[in-house]
Amino acid sequence: MQQDTISTAASPAVFSHSPAAKTAAVEFRQVSKSFGPHEVIRNVDLRVDSGEVVAVCGPSGSGKSTLIRLINQLESVTRGEILINDQPAQNLKGAALRQLRTHIGFVFQQFNLYAHLTAEDNVSLALIKVHGWKKNVAREKARALLGRVGLGDKALHYPDELSGGQQQRVAIARALVTDPGIILFDEPTSALDPEMIGEVLLVMQELAKSGITMIVVTHEMSFAREIADRVIFMDGGEILEQAQPEDFFLRPQHPRAQRFLQKVLFPLHPQTGAGR
Ligand SMILES: Nc1ncnc2c1ncn2[C@@H]1O[C@H](COP(=O)(O)OP(=O)(O)OP(=O)(O)O)[C@@H](O)[C@H]1O
Ligand SMILES: [Mg+2]
């Protein structure tokens, strides 16, 4: 990856998404990942277009988190190639890795906010520490983003003064602070009480309309069904099925996907095939 073609938070440019161009925001070419002898991602080919919203689902241990962690190099590829905006992007270090992560936001299941920082300081931290922004300018941007996720009045609150749903919305604002073209979510609603899931999904729905590329690992079938452009089903480190949501939910093709959906959609009737 060439440095002069990557945006920074200070100068968003070429690496930003462009709705008109159908570049591949993310492309996997025969990617495998092993932990020791254990191959957890196997020969994955995947193309996610710029602006596309993809839901990734599958049973526990199927490799969903590893798949998205490979994209922003929280894990390294064992074999194969990953391209970001059609440029090879792996084994990056130093400034190039920072620039990759500037372009790719990540939202974790457990929020991962700093407990000793206010919401606005959590959001603005990267701009100040990594990109050298002046504190007042960075905080102004943080407050604008907090407003965008419905937390304009919580900028000075600490994480333990916020509900789980509010903390996750702060984490989403933080992931957006560098104007990424791509945002990755790893089960963003799984740690939330049921009544807080909706407020986070609504923010994600707004984001999906903005043209950003989203890859979302989720058990939240309403997200996959109503917001995603495409659903990817994984098992055993492989992508077994990719389909538009309607096709995936009404006419899953792979027997493993059929069994998975049966269990997820009809947990009291895991065997009967009811509802298909
Ligand atoms: N750092 C690691 N070291 C060793 N093995 C790992 C590591 N991270 C993940 N694995 C293994 O890789 C496989 C895939 O894990 P991964 O976390 O990607 O699955 P997942 O689909 O996200 O599961 P879940 O739905 O439970 O989050 C699992 O067998 C897991 O134990
Ligand atoms: Mg996971």
mmCIF file of C-alpha atoms and ligand atoms in Angstrom:
data_model
loop_
_atom_site.group_PDB
_atom_site.id
_atom_site.type_symbol
_atom_site.label_atom_id
_atom_site.label_comp_id
_atom_site.label_asym_id
_atom_site.label_seq_id
_atom_site.Cartn_x
_atom_site.Cartn_y
_atom_site.Cartn_z
ATOM 1 C CA MET A 1 0.000 0.000 0.000
ATOM 2 C CA GLN A 2 1.376 3.362 -0.931
ATOM 3 C CA GLN A 3 1.227 5.994 1.703
ATOM 4 C CA ASP A 4 0.274 8.812 -0.589
ATOM 5 C CA THR A 5 -2.938 7.055 -1.602
ATOM 6 C CA ILE A 6 -4.287 6.600 1.908
ATOM 7 C CA SER A 7 -6.326 9.201 3.698
ATOM 8 C CA THR A 8 -5.538 10.374 7.161
ATOM 9 C CA ALA A 9 -7.963 11.876 9.610
ATOM 10 C CA ALA A 10 -6.370 15.189 8.837
ATOM 11 C CA SER A 11 -6.787 14.836 5.086
ATOM 12 C CA PRO A 12 -9.556 12.438 4.061
ATOM 13 C CA ALA A 13 -9.095 11.874 0.367
ATOM 14 C CA VAL A 14 -8.481 9.004 -1.989
ATOM 15 C CA PHE A 15 -9.149 6.268 0.531
ATOM 16 C CA SER A 16 -12.597 7.629 1.383
ATOM 17 C CA HIS A 17 -15.522 5.733 -0.100
ATOM 18 C CA SER A 18 -17.092 7.018 -3.267
ATOM 19 C CA PRO A 19 -20.680 5.910 -3.928
ATOM 20 C CA ALA A 20 -20.194 6.267 -7.671
ATOM 21 C CA ALA A 21 -17.232 3.922 -7.936
ATOM 22 C CA LYS A 22 -17.814 0.203 -7.617
ATOM 23 C CA THR A 23 -14.425 -0.540 -6.188
ATOM 24 C CA ALA A 24 -14.055 -3.482 -3.882
ATOM 25 C CA ALA A 25 -13.808 -1.922 -0.451
ATOM 26 C CA VAL A 26 -12.567 -5.255 0.887
ATOM 27 C CA GLU A 27 -11.422 -8.279 -1.058
ATOM 28 C CA PHE A 28 -10.195 -11.625 0.264
ATOM 29 C CA ARG A 29 -8.270 -13.822 -2.149
ATOM 30 C CA GLN A 30 -7.847 -17.375 -0.943
ATOM 31 C CA VAL A 31 -7.251 -16.210 2.607
ATOM 32 C CA SER A 32 -6.436 -18.697 5.348
ATOM 33 C CA LYS A 33 -5.629 -18.092 8.988
ATOM 34 C CA SER A 34 -4.202 -20.595 11.443
ATOM 35 C CA PHE A 35 -3.621 -20.390 15.162
ATOM 36 C CA GLY A 36 -0.850 -22.940 15.632
ATOM 37 C CA PRO A 37 -2.020 -26.118 13.910
ATOM 38 C CA HIS A 38 -5.663 -24.998 13.972
ATOM 39 C CA GLU A 39 -6.846 -23.526 10.661
ATOM 40 C CA VAL A 40 -9.778 -21.275 11.556
ATOM 41 C CA ILE A 41 -10.211 -19.452 8.219
ATOM 42 C CA ARG A 42 -9.950 -21.632 5.132
ATOM 43 C CA ASN A 43 -9.386 -20.380 1.598
ATOM 44 C CA VAL A 44 -11.888 -17.567 1.848
ATOM 45 C CA ASP A 45 -12.721 -15.559 -1.265
ATOM 46 C CA LEU A 46 -14.870 -12.541 -0.555
ATOM 47 C CA ARG A 47 -15.595 -9.221 -2.219
ATOM 48 C CA VAL A 48 -17.433 -6.421 -0.446
ATOM 49 C CA ASP A 49 -18.265 -3.462 -2.662
ATOM 50 C CA SER A 50 -17.864 0.105 -1.599
ATOM 51 C CA GLY A 51 -21.019 1.183 0.246
ATOM 52 C CA GLU A 52 -22.259 -2.352 0.741
ATOM 53 C CA VAL A 53 -23.708 -3.499 4.079
ATOM 54 C CA VAL A 54 -22.880 -7.116 4.839
ATOM 55 C CA ALA A 55 -24.096 -9.186 7.782
ATOM 56 C CA VAL A 56 -21.915 -12.134 8.814
ATOM 57 C CA CYS A 57 -23.573 -14.903 10.777
ATOM 58 C CA GLY A 58 -22.810 -18.472 11.756
ATOM 59 C CA PRO A 59 -22.361 -20.665 14.805
ATOM 60 C CA SER A 60 -19.951 -19.940 17.639
ATOM 61 C CA GLY A 61 -16.353 -20.674 16.705
ATOM 62 C CA SER A 62 -17.022 -20.567 12.956
ATOM 63 C CA GLY A 63 -14.439 -17.819 12.414
ATOM 64 C CA LYS A 64 -16.611 -14.688 12.143
ATOM 65 C CA SER A 65 -14.562 -12.522 14.504
ATOM 66 C CA THR A 66 -11.310 -13.731 13.017
ATOM 67 C CA LEU A 67 -12.572 -12.888 9.524
ATOM 68 C CA ILE A 68 -13.211 -9.234 10.360
ATOM 69 C CA ARG A 69 -10.174 -8.914 12.634
ATOM 70 C CA LEU A 70 -8.030 -9.879 9.628
ATOM 71 C CA ILE A 71 -9.395 -6.883 7.739
ATOM 72 C CA ASN A 72 -7.911 -4.257 10.040
ATOM 73 C CA GLN A 73 -4.972 -6.446 11.024
ATOM 74 C CA LEU A 74 -5.932 -7.230 14.571
ATOM 75 C CA GLU A 75 -4.894 -10.667 13.253
ATOM 76 C CA SER A 76 -2.419 -11.426 10.489
ATOM 77 C CA VAL A 77 -3.127 -13.530 7.424
ATOM 78 C CA THR A 78 -1.399 -16.921 7.238
ATOM 79 C CA ARG A 79 -1.956 -17.469 3.489
ATOM 80 C CA GLY A 80 -3.585 -15.491 0.699
ATOM 81 C CA GLU A 81 -4.168 -11.808 0.195
ATOM 82 C CA ILE A 82 -6.460 -9.063 1.461
ATOM 83 C CA LEU A 83 -7.005 -5.916 -0.581
ATOM 84 C CA ILE A 84 -8.530 -2.697 0.703
ATOM 85 C CA ASN A 85 -9.890 -0.410 -2.004
ATOM 86 C CA ASP A 86 -8.144 -2.623 -4.558
ATOM 87 C CA GLN A 87 -4.754 -2.163 -2.906
ATOM 88 C CA PRO A 88 -2.853 -4.983 -1.200
ATOM 89 C CA ALA A 89 -3.020 -4.331 2.530
ATOM 90 C CA GLN A 90 -1.333 -6.823 4.761
ATOM 91 C CA ASN A 91 1.634 -7.040 7.040
ATOM 92 C CA LEU A 92 1.500 -3.277 7.333
ATOM 93 C CA LYS A 93 3.486 -1.641 10.074
ATOM 94 C CA GLY A 94 3.975 1.782 11.603
ATOM 95 C CA ALA A 95 2.467 4.679 9.687
ATOM 96 C CA ALA A 96 0.909 2.454 7.010
ATOM 97 C CA LEU A 97 -0.902 0.382 9.651
ATOM 98 C CA ARG A 98 -2.102 3.531 11.401
ATOM 99 C CA GLN A 99 -3.434 4.815 8.102
ATOM 100 C CA LEU A 100 -5.227 1.528 7.437
ATOM 101 C CA ARG A 101 -6.918 1.756 10.832
ATOM 102 C CA THR A 102 -7.778 5.369 10.161
ATOM 103 C CA HIS A 103 -9.725 4.147 7.167
ATOM 104 C CA ILE A 104 -11.330 1.168 8.926
ATOM 105 C CA GLY A 105 -13.309 1.692 12.125
ATOM 106 C CA PHE A 106 -13.941 -1.223 14.491
ATOM 107 C CA VAL A 107 -16.735 -1.596 17.048
ATOM 108 C CA PHE A 108 -16.284 -4.316 19.677
ATOM 109 C CA GLN A 109 -18.881 -6.334 21.523
ATOM 110 C CA GLN A 110 -17.669 -5.011 24.910
ATOM 111 C CA PHE A 111 -17.394 -1.328 23.843
ATOM 112 C CA ASN A 112 -13.750 -1.075 25.092
ATOM 113 C CA LEU A 113 -14.130 2.525 26.257
ATOM 114 C CA TYR A 114 -11.592 4.086 28.604
ATOM 115 C CA ALA A 115 -13.276 4.277 32.026
ATOM 116 C CA HIS A 116 -11.294 7.334 33.103
ATOM 117 C CA LEU A 117 -12.242 9.415 30.054
ATOM 118 C CA THR A 118 -15.495 11.214 29.294
ATOM 119 C CA ALA A 119 -17.515 10.275 26.242
ATOM 120 C CA GLU A 120 -16.066 13.183 24.241
ATOM 121 C CA ASP A 121 -12.515 12.344 25.301
ATOM 122 C CA ASN A 122 -12.996 8.687 24.361
ATOM 123 C CA VAL A 123 -14.189 9.798 20.937
ATOM 124 C CA SER A 124 -11.562 12.493 20.340
ATOM 125 C CA LEU A 125 -8.548 10.607 21.735
ATOM 126 C CA ALA A 126 -7.288 9.173 18.434
ATOM 127 C CA LEU A 127 -7.509 12.527 16.691
ATOM 128 C CA ILE A 128 -5.365 14.133 19.390
ATOM 129 C CA LYS A 129 -2.885 11.327 20.094
ATOM 130 C CA VAL A 130 -2.504 9.774 16.640
ATOM 131 C CA HIS A 131 -3.338 12.592 14.271
ATOM 132 C CA GLY A 132 -2.096 15.578 16.211
ATOM 133 C CA TRP A 133 -5.332 17.542 16.223
ATOM 134 C CA LYS A 134 -5.718 20.422 18.679
ATOM 135 C CA LYS A 135 -7.797 19.346 21.676
ATOM 136 C CA ASN A 136 -10.571 21.870 21.204
ATOM 137 C CA VAL A 137 -11.008 21.065 17.513
ATOM 138 C CA ALA A 138 -10.999 17.315 18.181
ATOM 139 C CA ARG A 139 -13.538 17.695 20.994
ATOM 140 C CA GLU A 140 -15.766 19.760 18.758
ATOM 141 C CA LYS A 141 -15.774 16.962 16.206
ATOM 142 C CA ALA A 142 -16.397 14.414 18.980
ATOM 143 C CA ARG A 143 -19.418 16.374 20.203
ATOM 144 C CA ALA A 144 -20.818 16.546 16.679
ATOM 145 C CA LEU A 145 -20.477 12.782 16.345
ATOM 146 C CA LEU A 146 -22.021 12.197 19.755
ATOM 147 C CA GLY A 147 -24.928 14.302 18.547
ATOM 148 C CA ARG A 148 -25.192 12.116 15.474
ATOM 149 C CA VAL A 149 -25.583 8.989 17.642
ATOM 150 C CA GLY A 150 -28.142 10.726 19.860
ATOM 151 C CA LEU A 151 -25.816 11.506 22.769
ATOM 152 C CA GLY A 152 -25.341 15.237 22.373
ATOM 153 C CA ASP A 153 -26.188 15.749 26.048
ATOM 154 C CA LYS A 154 -23.815 13.033 27.352
ATOM 155 C CA ALA A 155 -20.472 14.373 26.092
ATOM 156 C CA LEU A 156 -19.117 14.962 29.585
ATOM 157 C CA HIS A 157 -20.344 11.687 31.077
ATOM 158 C CA TYR A 158 -17.959 8.868 31.994
ATOM 159 C CA PRO A 159 -18.677 5.329 30.742
ATOM 160 C CA ASP A 160 -19.962 4.148 34.131
ATOM 161 C CA GLU A 161 -22.515 6.969 34.019
ATOM 162 C CA LEU A 162 -23.899 5.611 30.747
ATOM 163 C CA SER A 163 -26.089 2.609 29.945
ATOM 164 C CA GLY A 164 -24.727 -0.223 27.820
ATOM 165 C CA GLY A 165 -26.590 1.033 24.776
ATOM 166 C CA GLN A 166 -25.223 4.542 25.308
ATOM 167 C CA GLN A 167 -21.684 3.223 25.768
ATOM 168 C CA GLN A 168 -21.942 1.302 22.530
ATOM 169 C CA ARG A 169 -23.147 4.431 20.749
ATOM 170 C CA VAL A 170 -20.097 6.290 22.120
ATOM 171 C CA ALA A 171 -17.971 3.448 20.723
ATOM 172 C CA ILE A 172 -19.628 3.871 17.329
ATOM 173 C CA ALA A 173 -18.928 7.626 17.430
ATOM 174 C CA ARG A 174 -15.310 6.813 18.286
ATOM 175 C CA ALA A 175 -15.063 4.427 15.336
ATOM 176 C CA LEU A 176 -16.343 7.198 13.047
ATOM 177 C CA VAL A 177 -14.040 9.932 14.265
ATOM 178 C CA THR A 178 -11.428 9.467 11.531
ATOM 179 C CA ASP A 179 -14.067 9.472 8.766
ATOM 180 C CA PRO A 180 -13.463 5.831 7.859
ATOM 181 C CA GLY A 181 -14.696 4.416 4.580
ATOM 182 C CA ILE A 182 -15.263 1.032 6.192
ATOM 183 C CA ILE A 183 -16.639 0.122 9.607
ATOM 184 C CA LEU A 184 -16.495 -3.351 11.126
ATOM 185 C CA PHE A 185 -18.763 -4.484 13.954
ATOM 186 C CA ASP A 186 -18.211 -7.602 16.049
ATOM 187 C CA GLU A 187 -21.537 -8.515 17.662
ATOM 188 C CA PRO A 188 -22.232 -4.924 18.708
ATOM 189 C CA THR A 189 -25.495 -5.721 20.489
ATOM 190 C CA SER A 190 -24.635 -9.040 22.125
ATOM 191 C CA ALA A 191 -23.575 -7.531 25.451
ATOM 192 C CA LEU A 192 -26.676 -5.347 25.729
ATOM 193 C CA ASP A 193 -29.882 -5.748 27.667
ATOM 194 C CA PRO A 194 -32.677 -6.496 25.208
ATOM 195 C CA GLU A 195 -34.342 -3.097 25.517
ATOM 196 C CA MET A 196 -31.108 -1.334 24.533
ATOM 197 C CA ILE A 197 -30.529 -3.280 21.338
ATOM 198 C CA GLY A 198 -32.960 -1.152 19.341
ATOM 199 C CA GLU A 199 -31.230 2.172 20.011
ATOM 200 C CA VAL A 200 -27.925 0.782 18.737
ATOM 201 C CA LEU A 201 -29.531 -0.852 15.706
ATOM 202 C CA LEU A 202 -31.214 2.449 14.806
ATOM 203 C CA VAL A 203 -27.842 4.206 14.801
ATOM 204 C CA MET A 204 -26.436 1.411 12.634
ATOM 205 C CA GLN A 205 -29.393 1.707 10.276
ATOM 206 C CA GLU A 206 -28.710 5.442 9.833
ATOM 207 C CA LEU A 207 -25.063 4.683 9.238
ATOM 208 C CA ALA A 208 -25.933 2.065 6.621
ATOM 209 C CA LYS A 209 -27.788 4.748 4.659
ATOM 210 C CA SER A 210 -24.748 7.056 4.703
ATOM 211 C CA GLY A 211 -22.822 5.119 2.070
ATOM 212 C CA ILE A 212 -20.124 3.787 4.379
ATOM 213 C CA THR A 213 -19.107 0.162 3.837
ATOM 214 C CA MET A 214 -20.259 -1.970 6.779
ATOM 215 C CA ILE A 215 -19.365 -5.529 7.718
ATOM 216 C CA VAL A 216 -21.307 -6.629 10.756
ATOM 217 C CA VAL A 217 -20.912 -9.881 12.647
ATOM 218 C CA THR A 218 -24.259 -10.293 14.305
ATOM 219 C CA HIS A 219 -26.764 -12.670 15.813
ATOM 220 C CA GLU A 220 -29.338 -9.929 15.428
ATOM 221 C CA MET A 221 -31.430 -11.338 12.655
ATOM 222 C CA SER A 222 -33.494 -8.155 12.338
ATOM 223 C CA PHE A 223 -30.321 -6.330 11.306
ATOM 224 C CA ALA A 224 -29.414 -9.035 8.806
ATOM 225 C CA ARG A 225 -32.935 -9.100 7.448
ATOM 226 C CA GLU A 226 -33.845 -5.420 7.300
ATOM 227 C CA ILE A 227 -30.606 -3.481 6.967
ATOM 228 C CA ALA A 228 -28.011 -5.676 5.260
ATOM 229 C CA ASP A 229 -27.629 -5.849 1.485
ATOM 230 C CA ARG A 230 -26.156 -9.332 1.755
ATOM 231 C CA VAL A 231 -25.867 -12.061 4.348
ATOM 232 C CA ILE A 232 -22.809 -14.260 4.648
ATOM 233 C CA PHE A 233 -23.068 -17.552 6.492
ATOM 234 C CA MET A 234 -19.879 -19.122 7.872
ATOM 235 C CA ASP A 235 -19.089 -22.444 9.422
ATOM 236 C CA GLY A 236 -15.784 -24.203 10.047
ATOM 237 C CA GLY A 237 -13.785 -21.206 8.802
ATOM 238 C CA GLU A 238 -15.494 -21.209 5.399
ATOM 239 C CA ILE A 239 -18.160 -19.091 3.783
ATOM 240 C CA LEU A 240 -20.826 -21.662 3.019
ATOM 241 C CA GLU A 241 -23.477 -19.333 1.660
ATOM 242 C CA GLN A 242 -23.879 -15.723 0.518
ATOM 243 C CA ALA A 243 -27.263 -14.365 -0.441
ATOM 244 C CA GLN A 244 -29.579 -11.398 -0.348
ATOM 245 C CA PRO A 245 -31.370 -11.364 3.008
ATOM 246 C CA GLU A 246 -34.731 -12.390 1.608
ATOM 247 C CA ASP A 247 -33.244 -15.405 -0.147
ATOM 248 C CA PHE A 248 -31.142 -16.352 2.837
ATOM 249 C CA PHE A 249 -34.008 -16.269 5.309
ATOM 250 C CA LEU A 250 -36.700 -17.760 3.089
ATOM 251 C CA ARG A 251 -34.662 -20.125 0.938
ATOM 252 C CA PRO A 252 -31.351 -21.024 2.586
ATOM 253 C CA GLN A 253 -29.508 -23.416 0.315
ATOM 254 C CA HIS A 254 -26.809 -25.040 2.390
ATOM 255 C CA PRO A 255 -28.048 -27.686 4.850
ATOM 256 C CA ARG A 256 -25.842 -26.183 7.573
ATOM 257 C CA ALA A 257 -27.390 -22.755 6.995
ATOM 258 C CA GLN A 258 -30.836 -24.322 7.103
ATOM 259 C CA ARG A 259 -30.083 -25.940 10.467
ATOM 260 C CA PHE A 260 -28.554 -22.732 11.830
ATOM 261 C CA LEU A 261 -31.564 -20.639 10.846
ATOM 262 C CA GLN A 262 -33.933 -23.200 12.258
ATOM 263 C CA LYS A 263 -32.204 -22.989 15.631
ATOM 264 C CA VAL A 264 -31.922 -19.208 15.626
ATOM 265 C CA LEU A 265 -35.415 -18.422 14.373
ATOM 266 C CA PHE A 266 -37.281 -21.266 16.086
ATOM 267 C CA PRO A 267 -35.265 -22.164 19.188
ATOM 268 C CA LEU A 268 -38.150 -24.127 20.680
ATOM 269 C CA HIS A 269 -38.491 -26.227 17.538
ATOM 270 C CA PRO A 270 -34.919 -26.943 16.504
ATOM 271 C CA GLN A 271 -35.776 -30.088 14.567
ATOM 272 C CA THR A 272 -39.082 -29.619 12.831
ATOM 273 C CA GLY A 273 -38.319 -27.278 9.976
ATOM 274 C CA ALA A 274 -41.260 -25.125 11.033
ATOM 275 C CA GLY A 275 -41.479 -21.797 9.286
ATOM 276 C CA ARG A 276 -39.610 -22.612 6.112
HETATM 277 N N1 LIG B 1 -6.081 -15.826 19.429
HETATM 278 C C1 LIG B 1 -6.478 -17.081 19.220
HETATM 279 N N2 LIG B 1 -5.674 -18.134 19.489
HETATM 280 C C2 LIG B 1 -6.066 -19.398 19.259
HETATM 281 N N3 LIG B 1 -7.257 -19.741 18.736
HETATM 282 C C3 LIG B 1 -8.109 -18.737 18.448
HETATM 283 C C4 LIG B 1 -7.778 -17.359 18.671
HETATM 284 N N4 LIG B 1 -8.825 -16.601 18.284
HETATM 285 C C5 LIG B 1 -9.778 -17.452 17.846
HETATM 286 N N5 LIG B 1 -9.357 -18.729 17.932
HETATM 287 C C6 LIG B 1 -10.095 -19.917 17.521
HETATM 288 O O1 LIG B 1 -10.502 -19.710 16.192
HETATM 289 C C7 LIG B 1 -11.800 -20.252 15.974
HETATM 290 C C8 LIG B 1 -12.693 -19.151 15.430
HETATM 291 O O2 LIG B 1 -12.849 -18.185 16.448
HETATM 292 P P1 LIG B 1 -13.702 -16.867 16.225
HETATM 293 O O3 LIG B 1 -13.576 -16.079 17.487
HETATM 294 O O4 LIG B 1 -13.302 -16.227 14.969
HETATM 295 O O5 LIG B 1 -15.176 -17.474 16.075
HETATM 296 P P2 LIG B 1 -16.576 -16.730 16.080
HETATM 297 O O6 LIG B 1 -17.331 -17.254 14.903
HETATM 298 O O7 LIG B 1 -16.359 -15.269 16.176
HETATM 299 O O8 LIG B 1 -17.272 -17.292 17.417
HETATM 300 P P3 LIG B 1 -18.290 -16.559 18.438
HETATM 301 O O9 LIG B 1 -19.626 -16.550 17.756
HETATM 302 O O10 LIG B 1 -18.273 -17.446 19.646
HETATM 303 O O11 LIG B 1 -17.758 -15.199 18.722
HETATM 304 C C9 LIG B 1 -12.248 -20.824 17.301
HETATM 305 O O12 LIG B 1 -11.999 -22.204 17.286
HETATM 306 C C10 LIG B 1 -11.372 -20.124 18.304
HETATM 307 O O13 LIG B 1 -11.171 -20.919 19.434
HETATM 308 MG MG MG B 2 -16.847 -13.850 17.608
#
